[in-house]
Tab-separated table of C-alpha atoms in Angstrom:
chain	number	residue	atom	x	y	z
A	31	MET	CA	72.086	85.506	79.496
A	32	ASP	CA	74.523	87.041	81.958
A	33	PRO	CA	76.309	90.182	80.827
A	34	GLU	CA	79.727	88.399	80.575
A	35	ASN	CA	78.395	85.624	78.178
A	36	SER	CA	76.727	88.175	76.118
A	37	LEU	CA	79.980	90.069	75.832
A	38	ILE	CA	81.779	87.023	74.846
A	39	GLN	CA	79.153	86.013	72.129
A	40	GLU	CA	79.491	89.585	70.525
A	41	ILE	CA	83.374	89.148	70.615
A	42	GLN	CA	83.147	85.686	68.975
A	43	ALA	CA	80.763	87.095	66.266
A	44	LEU	CA	83.023	90.103	65.564
A	45	ARG	CA	86.224	87.925	65.594
A	46	LYS	CA	84.895	85.871	62.657
A	47	GLU	CA	83.597	88.939	60.899
A	48	ARG	CA	87.047	90.771	61.214
A	49	ASN	CA	89.163	87.603	60.660
A	50	ALA	CA	90.723	88.312	63.839
A	51	ILE	CA	92.884	86.265	66.076
A	52	ILE	CA	92.968	86.972	69.930
A	53	LEU	CA	96.454	86.377	71.656
A	54	ALA	CA	96.549	86.548	75.525
A	55	HIS	CA	99.556	86.584	77.769
A	56	ASN	CA	99.617	84.051	80.602
A	57	TYR	CA	99.199	86.976	83.121
A	58	GLN	CA	96.055	88.333	81.663
A	59	PRO	CA	92.572	87.961	83.641
A	60	GLY	CA	91.017	84.522	83.635
A	61	PRO	CA	88.142	85.543	81.381
A	62	ILE	CA	90.481	87.023	78.661
A	63	GLN	CA	92.756	83.852	78.687
A	64	ASP	CA	89.580	81.601	78.327
A	65	LEU	CA	88.470	83.651	75.330
A	66	ALA	CA	91.748	83.837	73.503
A	67	ASP	CA	92.590	81.715	70.441
A	68	LEU	CA	96.003	81.286	71.867
A	69	THR	CA	97.637	82.063	75.358
A	70	GLY	CA	101.386	81.790	76.010
A	71	ASP	CA	104.572	83.690	77.061
A	72	SER	CA	106.058	86.436	75.108
A	73	LEU	CA	108.273	84.096	72.926
A	74	GLU	CA	105.233	81.805	72.094
A	75	LEU	CA	102.950	84.820	71.315
A	76	SER	CA	105.830	86.440	69.118
A	77	ARG	CA	106.056	83.293	67.004
A	78	LYS	CA	102.285	82.693	66.800
A	79	ALA	CA	101.833	86.409	65.694
A	80	GLN	CA	104.283	85.596	62.932
A	81	GLU	CA	102.439	82.556	61.707
A	82	THR	CA	98.810	83.681	61.758
A	83	ASP	CA	96.864	84.309	58.574
A	84	ALA	CA	94.363	86.548	60.446
A	85	ASP	CA	93.912	90.034	59.204
A	86	VAL	CA	93.696	91.422	62.649
A	87	ILE	CA	95.718	90.600	65.717
A	88	VAL	CA	94.100	91.627	69.142
A	89	PHE	CA	96.879	91.537	71.605
A	90	CYS	CA	95.752	91.184	75.330
A	91	GLY	CA	98.834	91.921	76.957
A	92	VAL	CA	101.075	95.168	77.380
A	93	HIS	CA	102.259	97.628	74.947
A	94	PHE	CA	105.666	96.032	74.248
A	95	MET	CA	104.065	92.832	73.190
A	96	ALA	CA	101.636	94.433	70.745
A	97	GLU	CA	104.714	96.401	69.436
A	98	THR	CA	106.583	93.082	68.796
A	99	ALA	CA	103.450	91.681	66.940
A	100	ALA	CA	103.402	94.778	64.776
A	101	ILE	CA	107.122	94.568	64.117
A	102	LEU	CA	106.717	90.903	62.873
A	103	ASN	CA	103.390	91.703	60.991
A	104	PRO	CA	103.506	95.063	59.136
A	105	ASP	CA	100.617	94.220	56.859
A	106	LYS	CA	98.099	93.359	59.630
A	107	ILE	CA	96.137	95.450	61.954
A	108	VAL	CA	97.528	95.022	65.654
A	109	LEU	CA	95.139	96.120	68.445
A	110	LEU	CA	96.053	96.777	72.089
A	111	PRO	CA	92.671	96.828	73.619
A	112	ASN	CA	93.704	98.906	76.499
A	113	PRO	CA	96.499	101.386	75.403
A	114	ALA	CA	97.102	102.246	79.214
A	115	ALA	CA	98.591	98.636	79.556
A	116	GLY	CA	102.309	99.310	79.824
A	117	CYS	CA	105.409	97.951	81.431
A	118	PRO	CA	107.411	99.672	84.008
A	119	MET	CA	110.474	97.720	83.207
A	120	ALA	CA	110.365	98.540	79.596
A	121	ASP	CA	110.262	102.281	80.589
A	122	MET	CA	113.338	101.878	82.586
A	123	ILE	CA	115.639	102.283	79.442
A	124	THR	CA	115.350	104.448	76.307
A	125	ALA	CA	116.991	104.159	72.876
A	126	GLN	CA	119.245	106.998	73.856
A	127	ASP	CA	120.589	105.026	76.788
A	128	VAL	CA	121.270	102.105	74.381
A	129	ARG	CA	123.081	104.422	72.014
A	130	ARG	CA	125.338	105.530	74.829
A	131	LEU	CA	125.966	102.069	75.760
A	132	ARG	CA	127.068	101.141	72.278
A	133	GLN	CA	129.424	104.039	72.327
A	134	GLU	CA	130.825	102.975	75.813
A	135	PHE	CA	131.151	99.279	74.577
A	136	PRO	CA	131.564	99.408	70.975
A	137	SER	CA	132.308	95.775	70.293
A	138	VAL	CA	130.003	94.237	72.828
A	139	PRO	CA	126.713	92.791	71.398
A	140	ILE	CA	123.590	94.088	73.175
A	141	VAL	CA	121.021	91.301	74.285
A	142	THR	CA	117.657	92.892	74.821
A	143	TYR	CA	114.778	91.383	76.692
A	144	VAL	CA	111.635	91.530	74.731
A	145	ASN	CA	110.135	93.492	77.513
A	146	SER	CA	111.354	96.806	75.860
A	147	SER	CA	110.305	99.295	73.425
A	148	ALA	CA	110.544	99.023	69.637
A	149	GLU	CA	112.941	101.888	69.700
A	150	VAL	CA	115.192	100.058	72.319
A	151	LYS	CA	114.860	96.841	70.142
A	152	ALA	CA	116.044	98.739	67.240
A	153	GLU	CA	119.296	99.748	68.824
A	154	SER	CA	120.099	96.126	69.823
A	155	THR	CA	122.059	93.241	68.514
A	156	VAL	CA	119.455	90.536	69.272
A	157	CYS	CA	116.385	90.046	71.541
A	158	CYS	CA	115.713	87.214	74.024
A	159	THR	CA	112.918	86.155	76.468
A	160	SER	CA	113.065	84.441	79.797
A	161	ALA	CA	112.480	81.238	77.910
A	162	ASN	CA	115.458	81.376	75.634
A	163	VAL	CA	118.055	83.895	77.287
A	164	ASN	CA	120.545	81.150	77.988
A	165	ARG	CA	120.348	79.867	74.303
A	166	VAL	CA	120.660	83.382	72.996
A	167	VAL	CA	123.831	84.076	75.111
A	168	ALA	CA	125.383	80.869	74.246
A	169	SER	CA	124.798	81.746	70.562
A	170	PHE	CA	127.621	84.313	70.603
A	171	SER	CA	130.393	81.696	70.286
A	172	ASP	CA	132.919	84.474	69.348
A	173	ALA	CA	132.114	87.043	72.075
A	174	ASP	CA	133.415	86.816	75.626
A	175	THR	CA	131.420	89.728	76.831
A	176	LEU	CA	127.740	90.749	76.349
A	177	TYR	CA	125.521	93.654	77.750
A	178	LEU	CA	122.144	92.539	78.705
A	179	ILE	CA	119.239	95.010	79.052
A	180	PRO	CA	116.941	96.073	80.786
A	181	ASP	CA	116.296	93.278	83.570
A	182	GLN	CA	119.336	92.985	86.033
A	183	ASN	CA	117.704	89.850	87.576
A	184	LEU	CA	117.448	88.067	84.167
A	185	ALA	CA	121.021	88.950	83.374
A	186	LYS	CA	122.153	87.523	86.835
A	187	TYR	CA	120.240	84.379	86.061
A	188	ALA	CA	121.940	84.093	82.766
A	189	ALA	CA	125.213	84.679	84.164
A	190	ARG	CA	124.976	81.442	86.252
A	191	HIS	CA	124.850	79.437	83.021
A	192	THR	CA	127.728	80.875	81.044
A	193	GLN	CA	131.420	81.673	81.309
A	194	LYS	CA	130.988	84.849	79.406
A	195	THR	CA	131.135	88.251	81.179
A	196	LEU	CA	127.759	89.785	81.321
A	197	HIS	CA	127.143	93.480	81.916
A	198	TYR	CA	123.654	94.490	82.770
A	199	TRP	CA	121.250	97.562	82.955
A	200	LYS	CA	119.849	97.922	86.379
A	201	GLY	CA	116.116	97.652	85.326
A	202	TYR	CA	113.662	95.306	86.874
A	203	CYS	CA	110.141	94.064	87.118
A	204	PRO	CA	108.636	95.571	90.156
A	205	VAL	CA	106.334	92.495	90.585
A	206	HIS	CA	109.138	90.012	90.573
A	207	HIS	CA	111.738	92.258	92.189
A	208	GLY	CA	109.460	92.838	95.108
A	209	LEU	CA	109.639	89.292	96.089
A	210	SER	CA	112.104	88.603	98.974
A	211	ALA	CA	113.865	85.450	100.221
A	212	SER	CA	112.033	85.835	103.636
A	213	MET	CA	108.639	86.005	101.932
A	214	VAL	CA	109.619	82.719	99.951
A	215	LEU	CA	110.712	80.994	103.141
A	216	LYS	CA	107.432	82.037	105.040
A	217	ALA	CA	105.468	80.514	102.135
A	218	LYS	CA	107.493	77.370	102.053
A	219	ALA	CA	106.849	76.964	105.757
A	220	ALA	CA	103.161	77.178	105.214
A	221	HIS	CA	103.329	74.669	102.388
A	222	PRO	CA	106.267	72.365	103.158
A	223	ASP	CA	105.100	69.633	100.498
A	224	ALA	CA	104.945	72.149	97.600
A	225	LEU	CA	107.583	72.519	94.928
A	226	PHE	CA	108.671	76.132	94.416
A	227	LEU	CA	108.693	77.264	90.952
A	228	ALA	CA	110.322	80.741	90.265
A	229	HIS	CA	110.487	83.145	87.212
A	230	PRO	CA	113.894	84.343	86.173
A	231	GLU	CA	112.952	87.960	86.781
A	232	CYS	CA	113.099	87.204	90.615
A	233	ARG	CA	116.058	88.242	92.732
A	234	PRO	CA	119.159	85.779	92.738
A	235	GLU	CA	118.544	84.972	96.529
A	236	VAL	CA	115.020	84.017	95.569
A	237	LEU	CA	116.083	81.794	92.686
A	238	ASP	CA	118.624	80.189	95.179
A	239	LEU	CA	115.414	78.723	97.040
A	240	ALA	CA	113.565	77.706	93.856
A	241	ASP	CA	113.132	73.822	92.947
A	242	VAL	CA	112.658	74.933	89.335
A	243	VAL	CA	113.511	78.342	87.459
A	244	THR	CA	111.590	78.770	84.329
A	245	SER	CA	109.541	80.940	82.218
A	246	THR	CA	105.662	81.075	82.471
A	247	SER	CA	105.132	78.464	79.706
A	248	GLY	CA	107.898	76.389	81.111
A	249	MET	CA	105.919	76.521	84.498
A	250	LEU	CA	102.888	75.312	82.792
A	251	ARG	CA	104.531	72.399	81.116
A	252	TYR	CA	106.369	71.488	84.400
A	253	VAL	CA	103.228	71.271	86.638
A	254	ARG	CA	101.296	69.480	83.921
A	255	ASN	CA	104.094	66.796	83.477
A	256	ASP	CA	105.373	66.488	87.186
A	257	ALA	CA	104.274	63.873	89.644
A	258	HIS	CA	104.066	66.544	92.585
A	259	ASN	CA	100.617	67.580	93.497
A	260	ALA	CA	101.312	70.875	95.067
A	261	PHE	CA	103.219	73.952	93.886
A	262	LEU	CA	104.319	77.276	95.159
A	263	ILE	CA	104.276	79.678	92.075
A	264	GLY	CA	106.817	82.567	92.096
A	265	THR	CA	105.499	84.797	89.416
A	266	GLU	CA	102.571	87.003	88.531
A	267	THR	CA	99.385	85.487	89.876
A	268	GLY	CA	97.549	85.302	86.541
A	269	ILE	CA	99.286	82.173	85.718
A	270	LEU	CA	97.340	80.615	88.452
A	271	HIS	CA	94.302	80.588	86.279
A	272	PRO	CA	95.409	78.157	83.574
A	273	MET	CA	97.306	75.929	86.185
A	274	ARG	CA	94.218	75.393	88.140
A	275	ARG	CA	91.931	75.039	85.121
A	276	ASP	CA	93.997	72.526	83.396
A	277	ASN	CA	95.139	70.669	86.579
A	278	PRO	CA	92.104	70.379	88.753
A	279	HIS	CA	93.558	67.627	91.003
A	280	LYS	CA	96.770	69.698	91.874
A	281	SER	CA	97.166	72.530	94.382
A	282	PHE	CA	98.671	75.819	93.395
A	283	TYR	CA	99.576	78.567	95.835
A	284	PRO	CA	101.008	82.135	95.050
A	285	VAL	CA	104.232	82.564	96.771
A	286	SER	CA	102.994	86.019	97.577
A	287	ALA	CA	99.326	87.357	96.858
A	288	ARG	CA	101.106	90.735	96.253
A	289	MET	CA	102.504	89.434	92.827
A	290	VAL	CA	100.059	91.131	90.791
A	291	CYS	CA	100.778	93.181	87.693
A	292	PRO	CA	98.328	96.093	87.514
A	293	ASP	CA	99.045	96.640	83.784
A	294	MET	CA	98.308	93.020	82.940
A	295	LYS	CA	94.945	93.299	84.559
A	296	LYS	CA	93.912	96.445	82.596
A	297	THR	CA	92.352	94.588	79.654
A	298	SER	CA	88.605	93.821	80.164
A	299	LEU	CA	86.138	91.915	77.798
A	300	LYS	CA	84.607	95.336	77.103
A	301	ASP	CA	88.008	96.643	75.910
A	302	VAL	CA	88.183	93.577	73.655
A	303	LEU	CA	84.774	94.051	72.258
A	304	ARG	CA	85.416	97.937	71.713
A	305	SER	CA	88.677	97.360	69.958
A	306	LEU	CA	87.259	94.791	67.613
A	307	LYS	CA	84.273	97.048	66.881
A	308	THR	CA	86.266	100.134	66.098
A	309	LEU	CA	89.561	98.578	65.107
A	310	THR	CA	91.269	100.873	67.584
A	311	PRO	CA	93.549	101.406	69.281
A	312	GLN	CA	96.006	100.330	66.567
A	313	VAL	CA	99.692	99.777	67.595
A	314	ARG	CA	102.074	100.982	64.848
A	315	VAL	CA	105.854	101.135	64.505
A	316	ALA	CA	107.502	103.683	62.234
A	317	GLU	CA	109.126	101.637	59.362
A	318	GLU	CA	112.671	102.651	60.061
A	319	ILE	CA	112.554	101.602	63.585
A	320	ARG	CA	110.456	98.458	62.603
A	321	LEU	CA	113.090	97.086	60.147
A	322	LYS	CA	116.047	97.648	62.791
A	323	ALA	CA	113.856	96.114	65.534
A	324	LEU	CA	112.901	93.366	63.221
A	325	GLN	CA	116.601	92.149	62.750
A	326	ALA	CA	116.922	91.871	66.547
A	327	VAL	CA	113.591	89.869	66.962
A	328	GLU	CA	114.368	87.666	63.797
A	329	ARG	CA	117.860	86.851	65.196
A	330	MET	CA	116.197	85.660	68.309
A	331	LEU	CA	113.567	83.574	66.448
A	332	GLU	CA	116.187	81.887	64.406
A	333	ILE	CA	118.031	80.599	67.421
């Protein structure tokens, strides 16, 4: 038996023993996605984390995702197999920054992308994801002005779908923000028959070139159901794994091979096994922060 299969068998046995569920984000390495009980985008995984009757949640993603699972599941053990898996965009804003914003804009609701720390969520009115940001913005029927944090590109995308005034923090995802219009045009020239799917975290000039703008789960649904056979994918390259696995007769091309998130690639099968063996590293959120952050997350989940 090869070492990878041996690791997987050990993980499967421990998973049953611990009554654990393994959640993996769509950007995780292929072997991690294949091992997971559930894969998805941050909204799907947030919902699944809330619904599970497992005692242990093994979250193969980055720190803020495991934190969100811990916010929703205070009585469960939440494990982040590799604690070094962070998010540069989440680190671009602090709770203190949000408190200052609230002083500057006292009557303006603060809509916070789930790609943020628990402390930042705790200072927010409501959370959103790339899949539901437009619905969340529209849900504020009495507010003419909102402040979106921390992703400027998601805010600019949302601004295209509302008459409201949207202020925004100048954070960004380095992977998506690094994609330029010229890179897209070059890829389109190389694959003229391919539809271009872009993530809302991309720059506005990139979204202008897209045939479809949607979240990672939206992309997976779209390529499964659409009649086209070739797609240019404008998001982190991990999404190509389930696309190619589940649609073997279609062709998928990364719009740029540079769209790789180092943090999303940090989790290994060995990390997952060690995590299940030792029930560490656990992600915990202080109760005072958890309760405040929970309000913002639950408001989102109710929309």
